[in-house]
Coordinates of C-alpha atoms and ligand atoms in Angstrom, one line a residue:
M1 CA -18.0 -28.2 -10.1
T2 CA -14.9 -29.1 -8.1
L3 CA -11.4 -28.0 -8.9
G4 CA -8.6 -30.0 -7.4
T5 CA -5.8 -28.2 -5.6
P6 CA -3.8 -26.7 -8.4
Y7 CA -0.4 -28.2 -7.8
S8 CA 1.4 -25.5 -9.6
V9 CA -0.1 -22.8 -7.4
T10 CA 0.8 -24.5 -4.2
K11 CA 4.3 -25.3 -5.5
F12 CA 4.8 -21.6 -6.5
M13 CA 3.8 -20.5 -3.0
T14 CA 6.5 -22.6 -1.3
K15 CA 9.0 -20.9 -3.6
S16 CA 8.0 -17.5 -2.3
S17 CA 10.2 -18.4 0.7
A18 CA 12.8 -15.8 -0.1
Y19 CA 10.3 -13.1 -0.8
F20 CA 10.6 -10.0 1.4
D21 CA 8.7 -7.5 -0.7
Y22 CA 5.1 -7.8 0.4
N23 CA 4.5 -4.0 0.2
A24 CA 5.1 -4.2 -3.5
T25 CA 2.7 -7.1 -3.8
A26 CA 1.7 -9.9 -1.5
P27 CA 1.6 -13.3 -3.3
A28 CA -2.0 -14.5 -3.3
L29 CA -2.8 -17.0 -0.6
P30 CA -3.2 -20.5 -2.1
E31 CA -6.9 -20.7 -1.1
V32 CA -7.5 -17.3 -2.7
A33 CA -5.8 -18.3 -5.9
E34 CA -7.9 -21.5 -6.0
A35 CA -11.2 -19.6 -5.4
V36 CA -10.3 -17.1 -8.2
A37 CA -9.6 -19.9 -10.6
R38 CA -12.8 -21.6 -9.7
V39 CA -14.9 -18.5 -10.2
M40 CA -13.2 -17.8 -13.5
I41 CA -14.1 -21.2 -14.8
E42 CA -17.6 -20.9 -13.4
G43 CA -18.2 -17.7 -15.4
G44 CA -21.3 -15.5 -15.2
N45 CA -21.9 -11.8 -15.7
P46 CA -23.5 -10.2 -12.6
S47 CA -25.8 -8.2 -14.8
S48 CA -27.3 -11.2 -16.5
V49 CA -30.7 -12.2 -15.3
H50 CA -30.2 -16.0 -15.7
G51 CA -29.0 -18.3 -12.9
S52 CA -25.4 -18.0 -13.9
G53 CA -25.6 -14.2 -13.7
R54 CA -27.5 -14.3 -10.4
R55 CA -24.8 -16.6 -8.9
A56 CA -22.0 -14.2 -10.1
H57 CA -24.0 -11.3 -8.6
A58 CA -24.4 -13.1 -5.3
R59 CA -20.6 -13.8 -5.2
V60 CA -19.8 -10.1 -5.8
E61 CA -22.2 -9.0 -3.0
E62 CA -20.8 -11.6 -0.6
A63 CA -17.3 -10.3 -1.3
R64 CA -18.5 -6.7 -0.8
R65 CA -19.7 -7.6 2.7
K66 CA -16.4 -9.2 3.5
V67 CA -14.4 -6.2 2.3
A68 CA -16.7 -3.9 4.1
A69 CA -16.3 -5.9 7.3
L70 CA -12.5 -5.6 7.1
I71 CA -12.8 -1.8 7.5
G72 CA -16.0 -1.6 9.5
A73 CA -18.0 0.0 6.7
A74 CA -21.4 -0.6 5.3
A75 CA -21.4 -2.9 2.3
R76 CA -23.4 -0.4 0.1
D77 CA -20.5 2.1 0.5
V78 CA -17.9 -0.2 -1.1
I79 CA -17.3 0.5 -4.8
F80 CA -15.2 -2.2 -6.5
T81 CA -12.5 -0.8 -8.9
G82 CA -9.5 -2.0 -10.8
G83 CA -7.1 -1.3 -7.9
G84 CA -5.6 1.3 -5.6
T85 CA -4.6 3.6 -8.4
E86 CA -8.0 3.7 -9.9
S87 CA -9.7 4.1 -6.5
N88 CA -7.5 7.2 -5.7
A89 CA -8.4 8.7 -9.1
L90 CA -12.1 7.9 -8.8
G91 CA -12.3 9.3 -5.3
L92 CA -10.4 12.5 -5.9
K93 CA -11.6 13.3 -9.3
G94 CA -15.1 12.1 -8.5
L95 CA -15.4 14.5 -5.5
I96 CA -13.7 17.4 -7.2
A97 CA -16.4 17.2 -9.8
T98 CA -19.4 16.9 -7.5
Q99 CA -18.4 18.9 -4.5
K100 CA -17.1 22.0 -6.2
I101 CA -13.6 21.4 -4.7
E102 CA -11.3 24.4 -5.3
R103 CA -8.2 23.2 -3.5
L104 CA -6.5 19.9 -2.6
I105 CA -4.2 19.5 0.4
V106 CA -1.9 16.4 0.1
S107 CA 1.2 15.2 1.8
P108 CA 4.4 15.0 -0.3
T109 CA 4.8 11.4 0.8
E110 CA 1.6 10.2 -1.0
H111 CA 1.8 7.4 -3.6
P112 CA 2.4 8.6 -7.2
S113 CA -1.2 7.7 -8.0
V114 CA -2.1 10.8 -5.9
L115 CA 0.9 13.0 -6.6
D116 CA 0.7 12.6 -10.3
L117 CA -3.1 13.1 -10.2
V118 CA -2.9 16.4 -8.5
K119 CA -0.8 17.7 -11.4
A120 CA -3.6 16.7 -13.8
V121 CA -6.6 18.4 -12.1
D122 CA -7.7 22.0 -12.4
V123 CA -7.7 23.0 -8.7
D124 CA -5.1 24.6 -6.4
V125 CA -2.8 22.2 -4.7
A126 CA -1.1 22.7 -1.3
F127 CA 1.5 20.3 0.2
V128 CA 1.5 19.9 3.9
P129 CA 5.0 19.3 5.2
V130 CA 6.1 16.2 7.1
D131 CA 8.6 15.9 9.9
S132 CA 11.8 13.8 9.8
D133 CA 9.8 10.6 10.6
G134 CA 7.4 11.3 7.8
L135 CA 4.5 12.4 10.0
V136 CA 2.3 15.3 8.8
E137 CA 3.1 18.5 10.7
R138 CA 0.0 19.3 12.6
D139 CA 0.4 23.1 13.0
A140 CA 1.2 23.5 9.3
F141 CA -1.9 21.4 8.5
C142 CA -4.1 23.6 10.6
T143 CA -2.7 26.7 9.0
L144 CA -3.2 25.4 5.5
L145 CA -6.9 24.7 6.4
E146 CA -7.5 28.4 7.2
S147 CA -8.9 29.1 3.8
D148 CA -12.2 30.1 2.2
Q149 CA -11.6 27.7 -0.6
K150 CA -13.6 24.4 -0.6
T151 CA -10.9 21.9 0.3
L152 CA -10.4 18.2 -0.2
V153 CA -7.5 16.6 1.9
S154 CA -5.8 13.4 0.8
I155 CA -3.3 11.9 3.3
M156 CA -2.4 8.2 3.3
L157 CA -2.9 6.0 6.3
A158 CA 0.4 4.1 6.0
N159 CA 3.3 4.8 3.7
N160 CA 4.4 2.2 1.3
E161 CA 8.2 2.9 1.6
T162 CA 8.6 3.6 5.4
G163 CA 5.5 1.9 6.8
V164 CA 4.9 5.2 8.8
I165 CA 1.3 5.5 10.0
Q166 CA -0.4 8.9 10.0
P167 CA -2.8 9.9 12.8
I168 CA -5.7 10.0 10.4
S169 CA -8.6 10.3 12.8
D170 CA -6.9 13.3 14.5
L171 CA -6.3 14.9 11.1
T172 CA -9.9 14.2 10.1
K173 CA -11.2 16.0 13.1
I174 CA -9.1 19.1 12.2
A175 CA -10.1 18.9 8.5
R176 CA -13.8 18.5 9.4
G177 CA -13.6 21.5 11.8
A178 CA -12.4 23.6 8.9
G179 CA -15.2 22.3 6.7
A180 CA -12.9 20.2 4.4
L181 CA -13.5 16.7 3.0
I182 CA -10.9 14.0 3.5
H183 CA -9.7 11.0 1.7
T184 CA -7.2 8.4 2.9
D185 CA -5.2 5.9 0.9
A186 CA -5.3 2.8 3.2
V187 CA -3.8 0.5 0.6
Q188 CA -0.8 -0.4 2.7
A189 CA -2.6 -0.4 6.1
A190 CA -5.6 -2.5 5.4
G191 CA -5.0 -6.1 6.3
K192 CA -1.9 -5.3 8.3
I193 CA -3.4 -3.2 11.2
P194 CA -7.0 -2.6 12.3
V195 CA -8.6 0.0 10.1
N196 CA -12.1 1.3 10.8
F197 CA -13.8 3.6 8.4
E198 CA -16.2 5.1 11.0
D199 CA -13.4 5.7 13.6
L200 CA -11.1 7.3 11.0
G201 CA -14.1 9.6 10.1
V202 CA -12.9 10.0 6.5
D203 CA -15.2 10.6 3.5
L204 CA -13.3 8.3 1.2
L205 CA -10.9 5.4 1.7
T206 CA -8.8 3.5 -0.9
L207 CA -8.1 -0.3 -0.8
S208 CA -6.2 -2.6 -3.1
A209 CA -6.5 -6.4 -3.0
H210 CA -3.0 -7.4 -3.9
K211 CA -1.4 -5.8 -0.9
L212 CA -3.4 -8.1 1.4
A213 CA -2.7 -11.4 -0.5
G214 CA -5.6 -11.0 -2.9
P215 CA -5.4 -10.8 -6.7
Q216 CA -3.8 -7.9 -8.5
G217 CA -6.0 -5.5 -10.6
V218 CA -8.8 -5.2 -8.1
G219 CA -9.5 -2.7 -5.3
A220 CA -12.2 -0.7 -3.7
L221 CA -13.1 2.9 -3.0
V222 CA -15.2 3.3 0.2
L223 CA -17.4 6.3 0.1
K224 CA -19.2 7.9 3.0
S225 CA -23.0 7.2 2.7
G226 CA -24.9 9.9 0.9
L227 CA -21.8 11.6 -0.7
A228 CA -22.2 12.1 -4.5
L229 CA -19.4 11.0 -6.7
A230 CA -18.9 11.6 -10.4
P231 CA -17.9 8.4 -12.2
L232 CA -14.7 8.1 -14.3
T233 CA -16.3 5.5 -16.6
H234 CA -19.7 5.5 -18.3
G235 CA -21.9 2.8 -19.7
G236 CA -23.4 -0.2 -17.9
G237 CA -24.1 1.6 -14.7
Q238 CA -22.5 -1.1 -12.5
E239 CA -21.6 -0.3 -8.9
L240 CA -24.7 1.9 -8.6
G241 CA -23.5 4.0 -11.5
R242 CA -20.3 4.9 -9.8
R243 CA -18.0 2.5 -11.8
S244 CA -19.4 1.3 -15.1
G245 CA -17.8 -1.8 -16.6
T246 CA -18.4 -5.5 -16.1
E247 CA -17.2 -6.5 -12.6
N248 CA -14.0 -8.5 -12.2
V249 CA -16.0 -11.2 -10.5
A250 CA -13.1 -13.6 -9.9
G251 CA -10.8 -10.9 -8.6
I252 CA -13.6 -9.5 -6.4
V253 CA -14.2 -12.9 -4.9
G254 CA -10.5 -13.3 -4.2
F255 CA -10.4 -9.8 -2.7
G256 CA -13.3 -10.8 -0.4
M257 CA -11.7 -14.0 0.7
A258 CA -8.3 -12.2 1.3
A259 CA -10.1 -9.5 3.3
D260 CA -11.9 -12.1 5.4
I261 CA -8.7 -14.0 6.2
A262 CA -6.9 -10.7 7.0
L263 CA -9.7 -9.7 9.4
G264 CA -9.5 -13.1 11.1
K265 CA -5.8 -12.6 11.7
I266 CA -6.2 -9.0 12.9
R267 CA -8.9 -10.1 15.4
K268 CA -6.5 -12.8 16.7
N269 CA -3.7 -10.2 16.8
I270 CA -1.6 -12.3 14.4
S271 CA 1.0 -10.2 12.5
S272 CA 4.6 -10.3 11.5
K273 CA 5.5 -7.8 14.2
D274 CA 7.6 -10.2 16.4
L275 CA 9.5 -11.5 13.3
R276 CA 10.0 -7.9 12.1
D277 CA 11.1 -6.6 15.5
G278 CA 13.5 -9.5 15.9
L279 CA 15.0 -9.0 12.5
E280 CA 15.3 -5.2 13.0
A281 CA 17.1 -5.7 16.3
A282 CA 19.5 -8.2 14.7
L283 CA 20.2 -6.0 11.7
L284 CA 21.1 -3.1 14.0
A285 CA 23.2 -5.3 16.3
A286 CA 25.2 -6.5 13.3
A287 CA 25.6 -3.1 11.7
P288 CA 25.7 -0.3 14.2
E289 CA 26.0 2.3 11.4
A290 CA 22.6 1.2 10.0
V291 CA 19.6 3.5 10.4
I292 CA 15.9 2.6 10.5
I293 CA 14.1 5.3 8.7
G294 CA 10.8 6.5 10.3
A295 CA 11.7 4.7 13.6
G296 CA 10.4 7.5 15.7
A297 CA 6.8 7.1 14.4
P298 CA 4.2 4.4 14.6
R299 CA 4.9 1.9 11.8
L300 CA 3.3 -1.0 10.0
P301 CA 4.2 -4.2 11.8
N302 CA 5.7 -5.8 8.6
T303 CA 7.9 -3.0 7.3
I304 CA 11.6 -2.0 7.8
L305 CA 13.2 0.7 5.8
I306 CA 16.9 0.4 6.6
G307 CA 19.8 2.6 5.4
L308 CA 23.5 1.8 5.3
P309 CA 24.8 5.3 4.7
G310 CA 27.0 5.5 1.6
V311 CA 26.2 2.0 0.3
P312 CA 24.0 2.4 -2.8
A313 CA 20.6 0.8 -2.4
D314 CA 20.6 -0.7 -5.9
A315 CA 23.8 -2.5 -5.2
Q316 CA 22.2 -3.9 -2.0
V317 CA 19.1 -5.0 -3.7
I318 CA 21.1 -6.8 -6.4
Q319 CA 23.3 -8.5 -3.9
M320 CA 20.3 -9.7 -1.9
D321 CA 18.6 -10.8 -5.1
L322 CA 21.6 -12.9 -6.0
A323 CA 21.5 -14.4 -2.6
G324 CA 17.8 -15.3 -3.2
F325 CA 16.0 -12.6 -1.3
A326 CA 13.6 -10.2 -3.0
V327 CA 13.6 -6.7 -1.5
S328 CA 13.1 -3.2 -2.9
S329 CA 15.2 -0.1 -2.7
G330 CA 13.6 2.8 -0.8
S331 CA 13.4 4.6 -4.1
A332 CA 10.1 5.3 -5.9
C333 CA 9.5 3.4 -9.1
S334 CA 7.5 3.5 -12.2
S335 CA 7.7 0.9 -14.9
G336 CA 11.0 -0.5 -13.5
K337 CA 12.7 2.9 -13.5
V338 CA 14.5 3.8 -10.3
S339 CA 14.6 7.4 -9.2
R340 CA 15.1 9.3 -6.0
S341 CA 12.5 8.7 -3.3
H342 CA 10.1 11.6 -3.0
V343 CA 9.2 10.2 0.4
L344 CA 12.7 10.4 1.7
D345 CA 13.2 13.8 0.1
A346 CA 10.1 15.1 1.9
M347 CA 11.4 13.7 5.2
N348 CA 14.7 15.6 4.6
V349 CA 16.7 12.4 4.8
G350 CA 20.2 13.3 3.7
D351 CA 21.6 12.0 0.3
A352 CA 23.9 9.4 1.8
L353 CA 21.1 7.8 3.8
A354 CA 18.3 8.2 1.3
G355 CA 20.4 6.6 -1.5
S356 CA 21.2 3.6 0.7
A357 CA 17.6 2.8 1.9
M358 CA 16.4 -0.7 1.4
R359 CA 12.8 -1.8 2.1
I360 CA 12.2 -5.1 3.7
S361 CA 8.5 -6.1 4.0
L362 CA 7.2 -9.3 5.5
G363 CA 4.0 -11.2 5.0
W364 CA 2.0 -14.3 5.4
G365 CA 4.7 -16.6 4.1
T366 CA 7.6 -15.2 6.2
D367 CA 8.9 -17.6 8.9
E368 CA 11.8 -17.8 11.3
E369 CA 13.9 -19.8 8.9
Q370 CA 13.6 -17.2 6.2
I371 CA 14.4 -14.5 8.7
S372 CA 17.6 -16.2 9.7
G373 CA 18.6 -16.9 6.1
F374 CA 17.9 -13.2 5.3
L375 CA 19.9 -12.0 8.2
D376 CA 23.0 -14.0 7.1
A377 CA 22.7 -12.8 3.5
W378 CA 22.2 -9.2 4.6
I379 CA 25.3 -9.3 6.9
N380 CA 27.3 -10.8 4.0
M381 CA 26.0 -8.1 1.7
R382 CA 26.8 -5.3 4.1
N383 CA 30.3 -6.6 4.8
R384 CA 31.1 -7.0 1.2
L385 CA 29.6 -3.7 0.0
S386 CA 30.8 -1.6 2.9
Q387 CA 34.4 -2.8 2.2
H388 CA 34.3 -2.4 -1.5
P389 CA 35.4 1.1 -2.4
A390 CA 33.8 0.9 -5.9
T391 CA 30.3 0.7 -4.2
K392 CA 30.9 3.8 -2.1
H393 CA 30.2 7.3 -3.2
A394 CA 32.7 10.0 -2.8
P395 CA 31.9 12.4 0.0
G396 CA 29.4 15.0 -1.2
A397 CA 28.6 13.0 -4.3
S398 CA 24.9 12.3 -5.1
N399 CA 23.7 8.9 -4.1
A400 CA 20.9 9.0 -6.6
P401 CA 20.5 5.5 -8.0
V402 CA 21.1 4.9 -11.7
E403 CA 17.9 4.6 -13.7
G404 CA 17.0 1.1 -14.7
E405 CA 19.6 -0.7 -12.5
A406 CA 17.1 -2.5 -10.4
R407 CA 13.3 -3.1 -10.5
V408 CA 11.4 -1.9 -7.5
A409 CA 7.7 -1.5 -6.9
S410 CA 5.7 0.6 -4.6
Ligands
LIG501 N1 -1.4 3.5 -2.8 C1 -0.3 2.9 -2.1 C2 0.0 3.5 -0.8 C3 0.4 1.9 -2.7 O1 1.4 1.3 -2.1 C4 -0.1 1.4 -4.0 C5 0.7 0.3 -4.6 O2 1.8 0.4 -5.1 C6 -1.1 2.0 -4.6 C7 -1.8 3.1 -4.0 C8 -1.6 1.6 -6.0 O3 -2.3 0.4 -5.8 P1 -2.5 -0.6 -7.1 O4 -1.2 -1.3 -7.4 O5 -3.6 -1.5 -6.7 O6 -2.9 0.3 -8.2

């Protein structure tokens, strides 16, 4: 069966020109969207014994090899899930159940899918502090690990708001030395920087397809060979009994293709870094009062979290949106509600800066022309809002954004 280039898909892609919110979701690459559509039309349940089922099964296994290759893991260790949130839940709850975990150590800058989960499990929880750049404090981490309790650590590889990259392989060595297990949420890192499961040395690693230009609603949990994991779902026994439920074949195929393309770019050292660095330098040159949050730490090559102290982030996001540029405030979100950023709180970023932080994240569709248009719009926005007394907060007043004013995503 052939499916012509879906014109609407290609057309939509060219319209993503003003999109600077790739950390929220990266629009699917056109070839990925086309492959997903083709597989959906083709159909087939990987558990069926007939030809259509066997073809669907083969497609899933091919995608599994591609996802495994992106992170240097064995294909058999990749469990497909419904996304990063589910992978975090499956990994943490699954190990708590099988490994007699008594305590979790997490950083306070984790994604809500981890921070909310730790409130819902019946084990002790310890938070390891981060420094002003968002990096885990090593000494505090070592001290927390001095415990007789069976411990599972969960620390993300790269932060969704700041782009700050944690030294996970070092932290893994420390955790291992203390007999702890370790999980890392690599949702934001995978596809943007080289990620190697073996080198990181972790027991569990979380991925999500839509952050690397694959489809939404599909992800993976990578599990160290031989480690037992209790499933969250029961029934058909798919994914070697670790995730029952008919596989999202089309989504998985799109994930595999996006992973393959991302790996090709990483191998050729293609990233948004030059564009990002150029934009960042130009923003700082235009607005000396602006602050790049997390600048003292290694960061993802596509992310800028920039604050204009005293200028509310929501007002900035709305102005940029009106100018045709999609960005997020540095605040955390759920269902479109805006609240203070727990990440910036943990980094002890003061109110004026935290309330003014805007996240700019670049991706496969970003080009020089967009960067230049963005820069002009941002300078206009900054000149307008910085001069407008109504947008400023009185000294000492909270800069907490008003709930529901702008939609942001993590
Ligand atoms: N972890 C991180 C670091 C994220 O940025 C996100 C996405 O917002 C998730 C987990 C959740 O992934 P998903 O949207 O696939 O559930």
